[in-house]
XYZ file of C-alpha atoms in Angstrom:
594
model
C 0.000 0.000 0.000
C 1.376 3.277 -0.837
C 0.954 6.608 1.628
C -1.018 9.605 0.025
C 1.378 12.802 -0.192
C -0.894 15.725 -1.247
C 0.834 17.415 -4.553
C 0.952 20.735 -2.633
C 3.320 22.076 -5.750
C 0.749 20.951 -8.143
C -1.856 22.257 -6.147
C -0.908 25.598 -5.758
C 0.433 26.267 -9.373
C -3.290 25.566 -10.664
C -4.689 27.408 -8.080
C -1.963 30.631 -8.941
C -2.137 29.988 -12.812
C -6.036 28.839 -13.578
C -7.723 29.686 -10.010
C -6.270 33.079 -9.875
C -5.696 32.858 -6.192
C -3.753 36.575 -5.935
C -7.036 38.047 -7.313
C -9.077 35.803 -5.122
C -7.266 37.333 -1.939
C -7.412 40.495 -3.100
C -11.371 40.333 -3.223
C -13.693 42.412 -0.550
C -13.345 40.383 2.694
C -10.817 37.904 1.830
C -7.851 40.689 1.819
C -6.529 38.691 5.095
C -6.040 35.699 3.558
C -2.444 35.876 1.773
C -1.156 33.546 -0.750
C 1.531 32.932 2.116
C -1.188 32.289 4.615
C -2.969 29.572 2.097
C 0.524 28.058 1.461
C 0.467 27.537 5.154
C -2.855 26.000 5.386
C -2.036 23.388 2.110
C 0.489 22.232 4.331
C -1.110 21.910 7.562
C -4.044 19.316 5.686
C -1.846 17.293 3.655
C -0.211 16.721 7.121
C -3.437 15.499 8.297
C -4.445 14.367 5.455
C -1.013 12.125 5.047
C -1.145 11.087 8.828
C -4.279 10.664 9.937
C -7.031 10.238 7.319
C -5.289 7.752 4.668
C -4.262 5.051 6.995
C -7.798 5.159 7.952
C -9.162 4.708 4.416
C -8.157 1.016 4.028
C -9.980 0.065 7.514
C -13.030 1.719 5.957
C -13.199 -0.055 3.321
C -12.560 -3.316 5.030
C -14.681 -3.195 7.985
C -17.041 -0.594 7.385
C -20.042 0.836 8.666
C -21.864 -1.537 10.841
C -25.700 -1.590 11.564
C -27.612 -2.804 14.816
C -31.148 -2.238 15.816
C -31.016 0.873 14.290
C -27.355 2.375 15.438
C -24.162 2.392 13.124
C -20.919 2.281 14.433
C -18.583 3.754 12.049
C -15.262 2.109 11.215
C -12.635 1.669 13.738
C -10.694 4.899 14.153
C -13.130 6.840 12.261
C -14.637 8.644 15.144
C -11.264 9.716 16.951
C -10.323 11.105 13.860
C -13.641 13.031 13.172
C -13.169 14.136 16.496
C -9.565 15.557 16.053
C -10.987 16.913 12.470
C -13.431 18.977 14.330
C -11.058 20.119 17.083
C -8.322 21.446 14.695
C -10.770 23.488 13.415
C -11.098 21.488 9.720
C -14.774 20.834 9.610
C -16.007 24.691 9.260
C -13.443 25.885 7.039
C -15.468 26.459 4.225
C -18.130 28.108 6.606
C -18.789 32.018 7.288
C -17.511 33.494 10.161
C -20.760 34.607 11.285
C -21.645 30.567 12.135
C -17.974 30.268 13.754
C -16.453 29.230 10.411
C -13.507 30.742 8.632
C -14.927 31.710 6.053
C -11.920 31.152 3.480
C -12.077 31.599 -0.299
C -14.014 28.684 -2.059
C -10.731 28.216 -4.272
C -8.830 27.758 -0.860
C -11.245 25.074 0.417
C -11.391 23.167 -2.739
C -7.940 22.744 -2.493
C -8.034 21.718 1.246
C -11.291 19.222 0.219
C -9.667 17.947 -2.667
C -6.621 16.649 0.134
C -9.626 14.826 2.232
C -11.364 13.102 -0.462
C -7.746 11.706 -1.645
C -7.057 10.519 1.840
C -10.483 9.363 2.304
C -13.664 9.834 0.603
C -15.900 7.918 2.634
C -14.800 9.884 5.336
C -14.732 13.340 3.755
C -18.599 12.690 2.767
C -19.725 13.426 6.519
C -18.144 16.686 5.968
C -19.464 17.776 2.819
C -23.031 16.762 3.775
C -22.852 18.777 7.010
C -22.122 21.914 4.701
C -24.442 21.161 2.537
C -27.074 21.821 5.013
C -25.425 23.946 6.546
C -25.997 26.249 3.377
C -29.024 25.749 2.980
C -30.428 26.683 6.395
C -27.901 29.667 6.369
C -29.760 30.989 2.953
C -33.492 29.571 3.848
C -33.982 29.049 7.349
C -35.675 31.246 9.910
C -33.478 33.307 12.284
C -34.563 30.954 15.075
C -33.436 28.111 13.232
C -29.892 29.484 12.283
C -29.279 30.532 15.462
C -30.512 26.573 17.178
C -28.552 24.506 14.737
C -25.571 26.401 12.958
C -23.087 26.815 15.303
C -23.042 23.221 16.782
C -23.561 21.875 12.920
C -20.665 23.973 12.151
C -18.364 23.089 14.490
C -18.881 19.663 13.866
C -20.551 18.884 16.919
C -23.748 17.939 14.731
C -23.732 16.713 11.626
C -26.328 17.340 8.404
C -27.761 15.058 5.607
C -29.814 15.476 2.478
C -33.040 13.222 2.314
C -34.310 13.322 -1.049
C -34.827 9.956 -2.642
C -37.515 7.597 -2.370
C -37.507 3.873 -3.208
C -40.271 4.762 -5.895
C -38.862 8.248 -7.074
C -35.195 7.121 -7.243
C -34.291 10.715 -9.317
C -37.927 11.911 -10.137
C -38.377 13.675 -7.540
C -42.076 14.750 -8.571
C -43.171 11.172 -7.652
C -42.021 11.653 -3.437
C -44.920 10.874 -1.424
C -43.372 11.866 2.380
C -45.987 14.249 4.265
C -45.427 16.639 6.288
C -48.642 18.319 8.298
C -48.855 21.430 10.163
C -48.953 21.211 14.458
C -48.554 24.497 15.934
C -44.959 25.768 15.312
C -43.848 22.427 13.547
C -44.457 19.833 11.311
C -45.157 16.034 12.373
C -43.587 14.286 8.979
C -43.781 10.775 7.663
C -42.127 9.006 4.608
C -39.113 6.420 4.280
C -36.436 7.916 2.254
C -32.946 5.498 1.025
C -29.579 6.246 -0.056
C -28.879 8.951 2.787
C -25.084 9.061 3.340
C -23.918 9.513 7.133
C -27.789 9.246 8.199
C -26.890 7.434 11.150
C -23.610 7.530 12.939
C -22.009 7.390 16.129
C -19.622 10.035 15.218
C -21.522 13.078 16.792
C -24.010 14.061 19.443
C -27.214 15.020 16.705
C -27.620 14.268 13.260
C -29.646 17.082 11.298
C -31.750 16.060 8.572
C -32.860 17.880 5.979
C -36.068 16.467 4.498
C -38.140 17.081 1.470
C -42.010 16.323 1.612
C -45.251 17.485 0.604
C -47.818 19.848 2.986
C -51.481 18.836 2.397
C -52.455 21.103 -0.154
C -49.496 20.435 -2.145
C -49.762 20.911 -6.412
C -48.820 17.435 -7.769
C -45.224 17.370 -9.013
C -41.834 18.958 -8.036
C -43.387 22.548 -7.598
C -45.448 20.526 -4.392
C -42.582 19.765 -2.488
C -41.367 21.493 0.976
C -38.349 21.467 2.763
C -38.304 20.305 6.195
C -35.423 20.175 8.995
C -35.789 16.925 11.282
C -33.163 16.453 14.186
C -32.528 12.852 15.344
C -32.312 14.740 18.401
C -34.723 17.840 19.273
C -33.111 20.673 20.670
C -34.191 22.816 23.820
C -34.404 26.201 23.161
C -31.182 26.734 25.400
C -29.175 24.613 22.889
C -29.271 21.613 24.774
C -30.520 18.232 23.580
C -33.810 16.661 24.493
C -36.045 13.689 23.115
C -35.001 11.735 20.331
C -37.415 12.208 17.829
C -39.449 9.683 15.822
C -36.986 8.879 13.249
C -34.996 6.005 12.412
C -32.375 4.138 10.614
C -33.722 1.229 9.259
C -30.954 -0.337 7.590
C -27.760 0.749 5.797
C -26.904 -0.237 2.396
C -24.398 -3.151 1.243
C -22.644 -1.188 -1.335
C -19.773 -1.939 -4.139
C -17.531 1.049 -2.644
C -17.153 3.755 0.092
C -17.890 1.101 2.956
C -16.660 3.830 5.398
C -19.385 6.018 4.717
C -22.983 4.290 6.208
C -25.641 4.876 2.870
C -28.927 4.516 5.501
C -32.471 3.995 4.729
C -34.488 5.777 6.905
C -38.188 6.040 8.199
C -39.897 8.736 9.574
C -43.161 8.924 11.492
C -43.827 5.415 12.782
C -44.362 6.474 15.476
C -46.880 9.894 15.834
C -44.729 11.873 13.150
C -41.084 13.072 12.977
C -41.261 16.537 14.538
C -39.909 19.300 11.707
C -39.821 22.820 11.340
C -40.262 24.585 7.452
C -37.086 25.573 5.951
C -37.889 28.463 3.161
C -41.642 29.215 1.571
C -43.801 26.250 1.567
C -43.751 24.242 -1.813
C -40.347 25.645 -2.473
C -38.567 22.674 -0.879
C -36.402 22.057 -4.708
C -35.261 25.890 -4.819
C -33.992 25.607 -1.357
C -32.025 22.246 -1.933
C -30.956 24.033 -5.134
C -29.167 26.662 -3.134
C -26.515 24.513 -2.935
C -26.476 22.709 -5.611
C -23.337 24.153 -7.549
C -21.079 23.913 -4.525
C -22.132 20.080 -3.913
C -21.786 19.154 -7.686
C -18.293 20.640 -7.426
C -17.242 18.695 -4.355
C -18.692 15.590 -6.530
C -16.627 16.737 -9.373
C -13.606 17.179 -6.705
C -14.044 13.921 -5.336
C -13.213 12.443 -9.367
C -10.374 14.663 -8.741
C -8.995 13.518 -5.759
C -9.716 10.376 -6.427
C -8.042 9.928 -9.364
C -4.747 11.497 -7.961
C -4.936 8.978 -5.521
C -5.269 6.135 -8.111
C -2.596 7.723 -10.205
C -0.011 7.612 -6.814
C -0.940 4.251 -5.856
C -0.060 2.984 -9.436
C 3.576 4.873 -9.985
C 4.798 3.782 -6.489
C 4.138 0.253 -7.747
C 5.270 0.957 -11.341
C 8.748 2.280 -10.162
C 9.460 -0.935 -7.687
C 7.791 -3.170 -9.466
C 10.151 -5.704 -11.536
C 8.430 -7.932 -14.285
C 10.033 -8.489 -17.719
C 12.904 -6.646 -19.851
C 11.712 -2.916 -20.478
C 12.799 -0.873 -23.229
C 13.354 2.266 -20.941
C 17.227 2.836 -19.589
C 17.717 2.921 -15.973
C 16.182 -0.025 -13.506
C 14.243 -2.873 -14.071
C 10.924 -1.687 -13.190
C 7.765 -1.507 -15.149
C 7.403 2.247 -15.438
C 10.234 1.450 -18.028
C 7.875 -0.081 -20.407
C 5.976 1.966 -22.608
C 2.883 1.434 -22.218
C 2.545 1.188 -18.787
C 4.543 4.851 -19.190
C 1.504 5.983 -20.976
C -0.892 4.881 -18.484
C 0.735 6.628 -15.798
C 0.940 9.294 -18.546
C -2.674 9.373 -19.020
C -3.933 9.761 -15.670
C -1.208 12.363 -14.710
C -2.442 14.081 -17.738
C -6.077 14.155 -17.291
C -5.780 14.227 -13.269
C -4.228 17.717 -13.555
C -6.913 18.854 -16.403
C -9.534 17.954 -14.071
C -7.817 19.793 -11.400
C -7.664 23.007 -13.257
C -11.435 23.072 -13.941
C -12.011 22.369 -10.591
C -9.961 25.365 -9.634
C -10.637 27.345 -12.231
C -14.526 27.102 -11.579
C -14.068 27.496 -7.648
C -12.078 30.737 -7.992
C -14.951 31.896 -10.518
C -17.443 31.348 -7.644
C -15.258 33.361 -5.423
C -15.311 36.489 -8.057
C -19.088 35.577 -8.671
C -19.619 36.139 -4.733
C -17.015 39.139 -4.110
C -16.180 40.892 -6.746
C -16.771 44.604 -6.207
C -17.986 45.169 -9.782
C -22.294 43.628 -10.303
C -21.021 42.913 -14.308
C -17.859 40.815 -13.188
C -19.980 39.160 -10.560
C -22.846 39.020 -13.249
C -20.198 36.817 -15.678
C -18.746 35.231 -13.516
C -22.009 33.840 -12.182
C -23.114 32.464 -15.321
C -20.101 31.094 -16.296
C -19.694 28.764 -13.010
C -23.528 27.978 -13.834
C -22.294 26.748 -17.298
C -19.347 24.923 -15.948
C -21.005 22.971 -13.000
C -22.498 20.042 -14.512
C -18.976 19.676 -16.671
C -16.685 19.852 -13.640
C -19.256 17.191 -12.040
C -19.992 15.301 -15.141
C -16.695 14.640 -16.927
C -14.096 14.965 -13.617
C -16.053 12.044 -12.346
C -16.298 10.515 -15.996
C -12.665 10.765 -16.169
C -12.009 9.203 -12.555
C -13.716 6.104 -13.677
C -11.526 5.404 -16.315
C -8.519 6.486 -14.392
C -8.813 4.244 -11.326
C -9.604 1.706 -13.829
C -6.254 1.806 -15.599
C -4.231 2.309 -12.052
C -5.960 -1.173 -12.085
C -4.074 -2.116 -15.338
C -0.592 -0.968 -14.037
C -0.669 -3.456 -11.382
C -1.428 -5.956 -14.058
C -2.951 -9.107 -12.237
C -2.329 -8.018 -8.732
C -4.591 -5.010 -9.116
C -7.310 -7.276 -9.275
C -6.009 -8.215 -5.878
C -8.164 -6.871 -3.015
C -4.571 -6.429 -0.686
C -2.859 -4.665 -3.162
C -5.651 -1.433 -2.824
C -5.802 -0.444 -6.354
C -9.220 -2.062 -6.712
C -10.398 -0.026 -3.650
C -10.136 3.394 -5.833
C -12.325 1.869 -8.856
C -14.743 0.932 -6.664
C -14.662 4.106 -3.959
C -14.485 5.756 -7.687
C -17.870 4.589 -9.580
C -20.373 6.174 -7.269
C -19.426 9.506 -8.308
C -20.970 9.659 -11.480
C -24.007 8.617 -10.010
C -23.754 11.364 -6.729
C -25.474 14.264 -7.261
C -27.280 13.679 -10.722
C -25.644 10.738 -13.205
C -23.736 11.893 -16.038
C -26.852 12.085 -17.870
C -28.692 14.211 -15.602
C -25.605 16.787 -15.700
C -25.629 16.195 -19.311
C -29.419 17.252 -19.846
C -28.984 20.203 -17.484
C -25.732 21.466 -19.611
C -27.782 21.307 -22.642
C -31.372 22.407 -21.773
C -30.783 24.755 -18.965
C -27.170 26.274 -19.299
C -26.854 26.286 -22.979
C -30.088 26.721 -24.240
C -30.966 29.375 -21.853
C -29.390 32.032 -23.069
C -29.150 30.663 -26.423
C -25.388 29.778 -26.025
C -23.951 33.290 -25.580
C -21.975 31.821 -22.278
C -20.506 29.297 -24.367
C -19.812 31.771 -26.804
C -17.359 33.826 -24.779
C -15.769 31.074 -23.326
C -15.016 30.063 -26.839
C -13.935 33.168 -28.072
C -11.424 33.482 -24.615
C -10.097 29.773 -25.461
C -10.113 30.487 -29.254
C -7.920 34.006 -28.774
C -5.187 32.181 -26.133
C -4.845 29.464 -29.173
C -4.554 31.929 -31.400
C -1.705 33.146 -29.301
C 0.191 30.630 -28.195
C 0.016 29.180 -32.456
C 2.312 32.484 -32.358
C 4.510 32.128 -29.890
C 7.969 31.167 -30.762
C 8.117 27.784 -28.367
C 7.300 24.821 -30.838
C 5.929 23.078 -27.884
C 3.554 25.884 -27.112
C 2.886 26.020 -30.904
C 1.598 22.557 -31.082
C -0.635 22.758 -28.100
C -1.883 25.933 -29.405
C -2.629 24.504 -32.812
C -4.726 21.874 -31.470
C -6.541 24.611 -29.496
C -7.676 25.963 -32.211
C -8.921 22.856 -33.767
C -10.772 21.860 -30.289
C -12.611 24.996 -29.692
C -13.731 24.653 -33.450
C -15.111 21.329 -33.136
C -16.609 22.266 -29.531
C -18.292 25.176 -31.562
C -19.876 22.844 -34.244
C -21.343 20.806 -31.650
C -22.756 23.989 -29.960
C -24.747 25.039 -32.669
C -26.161 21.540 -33.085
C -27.342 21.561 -29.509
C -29.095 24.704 -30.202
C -30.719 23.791 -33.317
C -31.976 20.432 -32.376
C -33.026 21.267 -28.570
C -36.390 22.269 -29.228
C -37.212 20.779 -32.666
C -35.921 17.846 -31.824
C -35.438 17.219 -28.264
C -35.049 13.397 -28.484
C -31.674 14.136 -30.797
C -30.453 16.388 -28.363
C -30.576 14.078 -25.369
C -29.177 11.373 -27.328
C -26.227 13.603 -28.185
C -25.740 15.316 -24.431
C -23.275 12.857 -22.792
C -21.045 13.068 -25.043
C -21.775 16.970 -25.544
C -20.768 17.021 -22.308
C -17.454 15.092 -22.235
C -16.152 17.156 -25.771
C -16.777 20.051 -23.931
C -14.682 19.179 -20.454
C -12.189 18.225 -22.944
C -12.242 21.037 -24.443
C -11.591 22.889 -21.842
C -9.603 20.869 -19.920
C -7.817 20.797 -22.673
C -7.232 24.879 -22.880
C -6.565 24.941 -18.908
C -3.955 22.735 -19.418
C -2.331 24.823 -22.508
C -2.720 27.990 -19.714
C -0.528 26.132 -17.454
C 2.068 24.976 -19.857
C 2.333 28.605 -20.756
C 2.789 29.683 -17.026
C 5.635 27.269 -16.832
C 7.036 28.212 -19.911
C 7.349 32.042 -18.710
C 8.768 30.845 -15.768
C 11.256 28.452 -17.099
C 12.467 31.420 -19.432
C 12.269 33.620 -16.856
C 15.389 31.607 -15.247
C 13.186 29.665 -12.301
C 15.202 27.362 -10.447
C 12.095 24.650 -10.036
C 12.959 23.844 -14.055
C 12.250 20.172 -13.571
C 8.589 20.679 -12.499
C 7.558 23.252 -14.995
C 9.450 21.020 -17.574
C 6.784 18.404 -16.624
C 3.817 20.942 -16.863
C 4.551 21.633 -20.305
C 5.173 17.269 -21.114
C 1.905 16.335 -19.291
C -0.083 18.941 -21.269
C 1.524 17.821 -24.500
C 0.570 14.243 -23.580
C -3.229 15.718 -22.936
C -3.412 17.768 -26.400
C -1.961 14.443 -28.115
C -3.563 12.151 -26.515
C -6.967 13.200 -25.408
C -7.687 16.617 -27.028
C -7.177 15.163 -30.494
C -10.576 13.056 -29.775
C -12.596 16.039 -29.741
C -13.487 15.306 -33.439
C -14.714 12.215 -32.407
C -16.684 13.226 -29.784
C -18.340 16.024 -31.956
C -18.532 13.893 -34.710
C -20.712 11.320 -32.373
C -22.828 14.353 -31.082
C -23.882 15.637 -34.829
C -24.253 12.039 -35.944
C -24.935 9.583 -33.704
C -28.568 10.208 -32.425
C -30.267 7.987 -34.810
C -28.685 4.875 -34.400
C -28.788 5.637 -30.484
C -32.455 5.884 -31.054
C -33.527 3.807 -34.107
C -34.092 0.794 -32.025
C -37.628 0.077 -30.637
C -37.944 -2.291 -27.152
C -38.348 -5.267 -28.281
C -35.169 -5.288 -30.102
C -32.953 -3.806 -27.722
C-alpha cells in the first residue's frame, strides 16, 4: 500500500495559474487571507491528510459501517479522527464566520477538500453533507433556526444530511410521497427515504436532517414539495438536547464502494410523526435544496479529482518498484520502463491535472461571482460557473472512472487483488458519477438549462477566450507551445460545431439532443480541460524562461499537457462527430429489439 502525499506544488500552481488565487485574496473580505497564509494551510491538511485520514481509508473499506437495531458504528478509528478533524478546526473551514467558520475563499477550500477526499472519501462525505445543510439553512432558514442549529452543525458537533430519494422516485423527484402536516410551530412528517449518506452515525451528538415532503395542499409534481429540517435529536431552546425524535435508521446499504461512509435507509413517522420545522416558503422545498447545488456538484466533481490522484499515486509507487520483464526504458528494471505502462501513468497524470484546473478554475470563478466589487464581473462570472457545474461534475467524475480503472491495469494481475488497494479506488471511484445527478442528468442540465438558456452566448465567450489564447500561443515562438496551441484551435472549433447543433436540435428535436448530451458534455470538459492545461504549460514556460530554479517541475507541466493535447484533445473530433451524428442509431431501435 502506498501513503497519500498531497501534490501541494501541483496544487498551488493551478490554483496561482487557472484559479487566480492573488485576485481571489485580493477580493472584498478575503484581503486577510495571503497567498503565504494559504501556502500555510495546504500544508497543515496534507499533514493530516497524510497522517491521519489515509491510513484510515483502508480500515473503511474493510470493515465498514456496521448496523444494529437501528445504530451504526462507524469504522474503527473513524470517530477519533472526526473528532480531532473537528477540534483542529477542519470541519467549518469552508463556513462564514458569522456561524464560527472561517470563512476562506471557495478556491482555498477546494484545495483543502480535494486533500480529504484523496485521503479518504468515505470519510470526507460526513463533511461535505454537514455543509451542505449547513448552506441551505444559512440561505433559507428562519433566524430561530440558524441561530438553534448552525453553530453546533458547524463546528462539527452535529452533523447534516440530504433526504431526497424515495424507493419509488429514485431521481424523479415529482413522484415523493413523504408528508409533512402542520402542528402548531412544527411539522409532524412521515415518509421512508434510502440512499442517505452519514444518516446514522455514532460520530456526533445530533444528526440534522434535511427532508423534502409534501404539505397537504401540495400541487402534484416537483413545484409541491417542501423542505423540512428533522433532528434525530430535538433541541431545547437553550441549545441543549432533548427527546429523540421519531426517526430512524432502518438499515444501511451493502454497497460496491465507500464502505466507510454508512448509505442509511431511513423512516420517519412510525411512530406519531417526525417533529420538523419549514425551511424556506412552503412548496419551495427544490429551490432551497438548489441553493446549494453548484457547490455540492463541485465537491462531486472534486471527489473524481482527488480520487483519481490517488489512483494515479498508488499505481507509480508500484510501477517504479515493481520488476516484471525486460523494459525498453534505460535505468532499472521496473515496469514504469515499459511503454505502455509509461503511458498509463501518462494518461492519468495528464487528465488528473486537467480535471484539477477546472475544478480550480470554476471554484475561484465562484469566489469572483460572490465578491467581486464590480455587479457585471460578478454578473459573468455567475453564469459562467452555472455553465461549468455540470462539466466539472460530469466529466471529472467521468474521467475518474476510467482512471482508477487503468491504475488497475498498471498493477497488471495483482490489481485485481483486493490487498494490493488499487481495486479499492475503482470501486470508492464509480459512485461519483451517479452522486449528485448521473452523467446524464448533468448532461441534460448542460444542454437544456445552461446552454439553451441564453441561447449559447456563455458558451460563446468562453469560446472566443479559449479560441484568442490558441490563437496566441500558435504564435509564440516555443514549438511546444505552438503545437498545443494549434490543437486549441482545432478543439474549440469542433466544440463550436457541436454547440450550434445543440441549439438547433433542442427544441425541434429534443429526443436528438438528449441522445447527443453525454457526449456533448465530455467534448466540452475536454475542451476545456484541454485549454486549462495549454494555460498552465504557458505559465511554466514564462517561468522556465524567466530563469526559475524549479525547471524540472515546470518542464513536466509543459510534457503532461503535450501528452493531454496528443492524446486526449485530439478526440474532440470524435466526440463532436458522435454528437452531430450519432442520435439515430442511439435511437432507431424500438424495445423489443434492444
Amino acid at each position: 500500500m502506498s501513503t497519500y502525499t498531497a501534490p501541494l506544488r501541483d496544487m498551488l500552481f493551478a490554483m496561482r495559474e487557472v484559479g487566480g488565487l492573488d485576485a481571489v485574496c485580493a477580493l472584498p473580505g478575503h484581503e486577510d487571507t495571503t497567498p503565504d497564509l494559504v501556502e500555510a494551510i495546504l500544508e497543515e491538511a496534507a499533514r493530516y491528510a497524510g497522517d491521519v485520514l489515509d491510513p484510515l481509508n483502508r480500515q473503511g473499506d474493510t470493515q465498514g459501517a456496521r448496523w444494529q437495531d437501528g445504530n451504526v458504528r462507524a469504522a474503527d478509528g473513524f470517530a477519533a479522527a472526526y473528532a480531532s478533524f473537528c477540534a483542529n478546526g477542519w470541519h467549518g473551514m469552508p463556513a462564514a464566520t458569522a456561524w464560527g467558520g472561517q470563512g476562506l475563499p471557495t478556491l482555498v477550500s477546494t484545495a483543502v477538500l480535494e486533500m480529504w477526499k484523496s485521503a479518504n472519501m468515505a470519510f470526507s462525505l460526513c463533511q461535505m453533507l454537514t455543509l451542505g445543510a449547513v448552506e441551505a439553512i444559512a440561505h433559507h432558514g428562519s433566524p430561530e433556526l440558524q441561530q438553534r442549529f448552525l453553530p453546533a452543525m458547524v463546528a462539527g458537533r452535529w452533523t447534516g444530511t440530504m433526504n431526497l430519494t424515495e424507493p419509488q422516485a429514485g431521481s424523479d423527484l415529482a413522484a415523493l410521497r413523504s408528508r409533512a402536516v402542520p402542528e402548531g410551530d412544527h411539522y409532524r412528517v412521515f415518509g421512508s427515504k434510502i440512499f442517505i449518506t452519514w444518516g446514522e452515525h455514532d460520530m456526533a451528538e445530533n444528526i440534522v436532517h434535511l427532508v423534502l415532503a409534501r404539505l397537504p395542499d401540495a400541487p402534484p409534481g416537483v413545484k409541491g414539495i417542501s423542505l423540512f429540517l428533522c433532528p434525530k435529536f430535538l433541541v431545547e431552546a437553550d441549545g441543549t438536547l432533548g427527546a429523540r425524535n421519531d426517526l430512524a435508521c432502518t438499515s444501511i446499504e451493502h454497497k460496491l464502494g465507500i464502505h466507510g461512509s454508512p448509505t442509511a435507509s431511513m423512516g420517519f413517522g412510525e411512530n406519531g410523526g417526525a417533529i420538523g420545522y419549514l425551511v424556506g416558503a412552503p412548496h419551495q422545498g427544490l429551490a432551497c435544496m438548489f441553493t446549494m447545488m453548484n457547490h455540492a456538484r463541485l465537491n462531486v466533481g472534486l471527489e473524481g479529482v482527488g480520487i483519481s490522484e490517488r489512483a494515479w499515486q498508488h499505481a507509480r509507487a508500484y510501477a517504479l518498484e515493481r520488476v516484471q520483464g525486460k523494459t525498453l526504458r534505460a535505468g532499472g528494471g521496473a515496469i514504469a520502463g515499459h511503454p505502455d505502462v509509461r503511458r498509463m501513468l501518462m494518461d492519468m497524470k495528464a487528465r488528473t491535472e486537467a480535471m484539477r484546473a477546472l475544478a480550480y478554475f470554476c471554484a475561484g470563478q465562484m469566489d469572483r461571482a460572490a465578491r467581486h466589487a464590480d455587479a457585471g464581473e460578478r454578473d459573468c462570472a455567475r453564469t459562467l460557473v452555472d455553465l461549468l457545474i455540470p462539466i466539472v461534475k460530469g466529466w471529472c467524475t467521468d474521467n475518474a472512472l476510467h482512471i482508477a480503472s487503468d491504475g488497475v491495469q498498471v498493477h497488471g494481475g495483482m490489481g485485481y487483488v483486493e490487498e494490493t488497494g488499487a481495486a479499492q479506488y475503482l470501486r470508492d471511484a464509480r459512485i461519483t458519477t451517479i452522486y449528485e445527478g448521473t452523467t446524464g442528468i448533468q448532461a441534460n442540465d448542460l444542454v437544456g438549462r445552461k446552454l439553451a438558456r441564453d441561447g449559447g452566448q456563455t458558451m460563446a465567450a468562453l469560446l472566443e477566450r479559449m479560441d484568442a489564447d490558441a490563437r496566441r500561443l500558435v504564435e509564440s515562438h516555443d514549438a511546444a507551445l505552438t503545437q498545443i496551441g494549434h490543437a486549441l484551435h482545432g478543439a474549440t472549433a469542433t466544440l463550436e460545431d457541436g454547440v450550434h447543433w445543440m441549439l438547433e436540435n433542442h427544441a425541434a428535436h429534443p429526443d436528438r439532443s438528449a441522445a447527443g448530451a453525454v457526449p456533448f458534455l465530455r467534448l466540452a470538459g475536454t475542451v476545456v480541460g484541454g485549454w486549462l492545461s495549454a494555460r498552465m504549460a504557458e505559465a511554466a514556460t514564462a517561468q522556465l524562461a524567466a530563469g526559475s530554479s524549479d525547471s524540472a517541475f515546470l518542464q513536466a507541466k509543459v510534457a503532461t499537457a503535450r501528452h493531454f493535447v496528443t492524446h486526449w484533445l485530439v478526440q474532440a473530433p470524435a466526440l463532436r462527430d458522435t454528437v452531430v451524428a450519432g442520435a439515430d442509431s442511439t435511437l432507431a431501435l424500438d424495445d423489443a429489439q434492444l
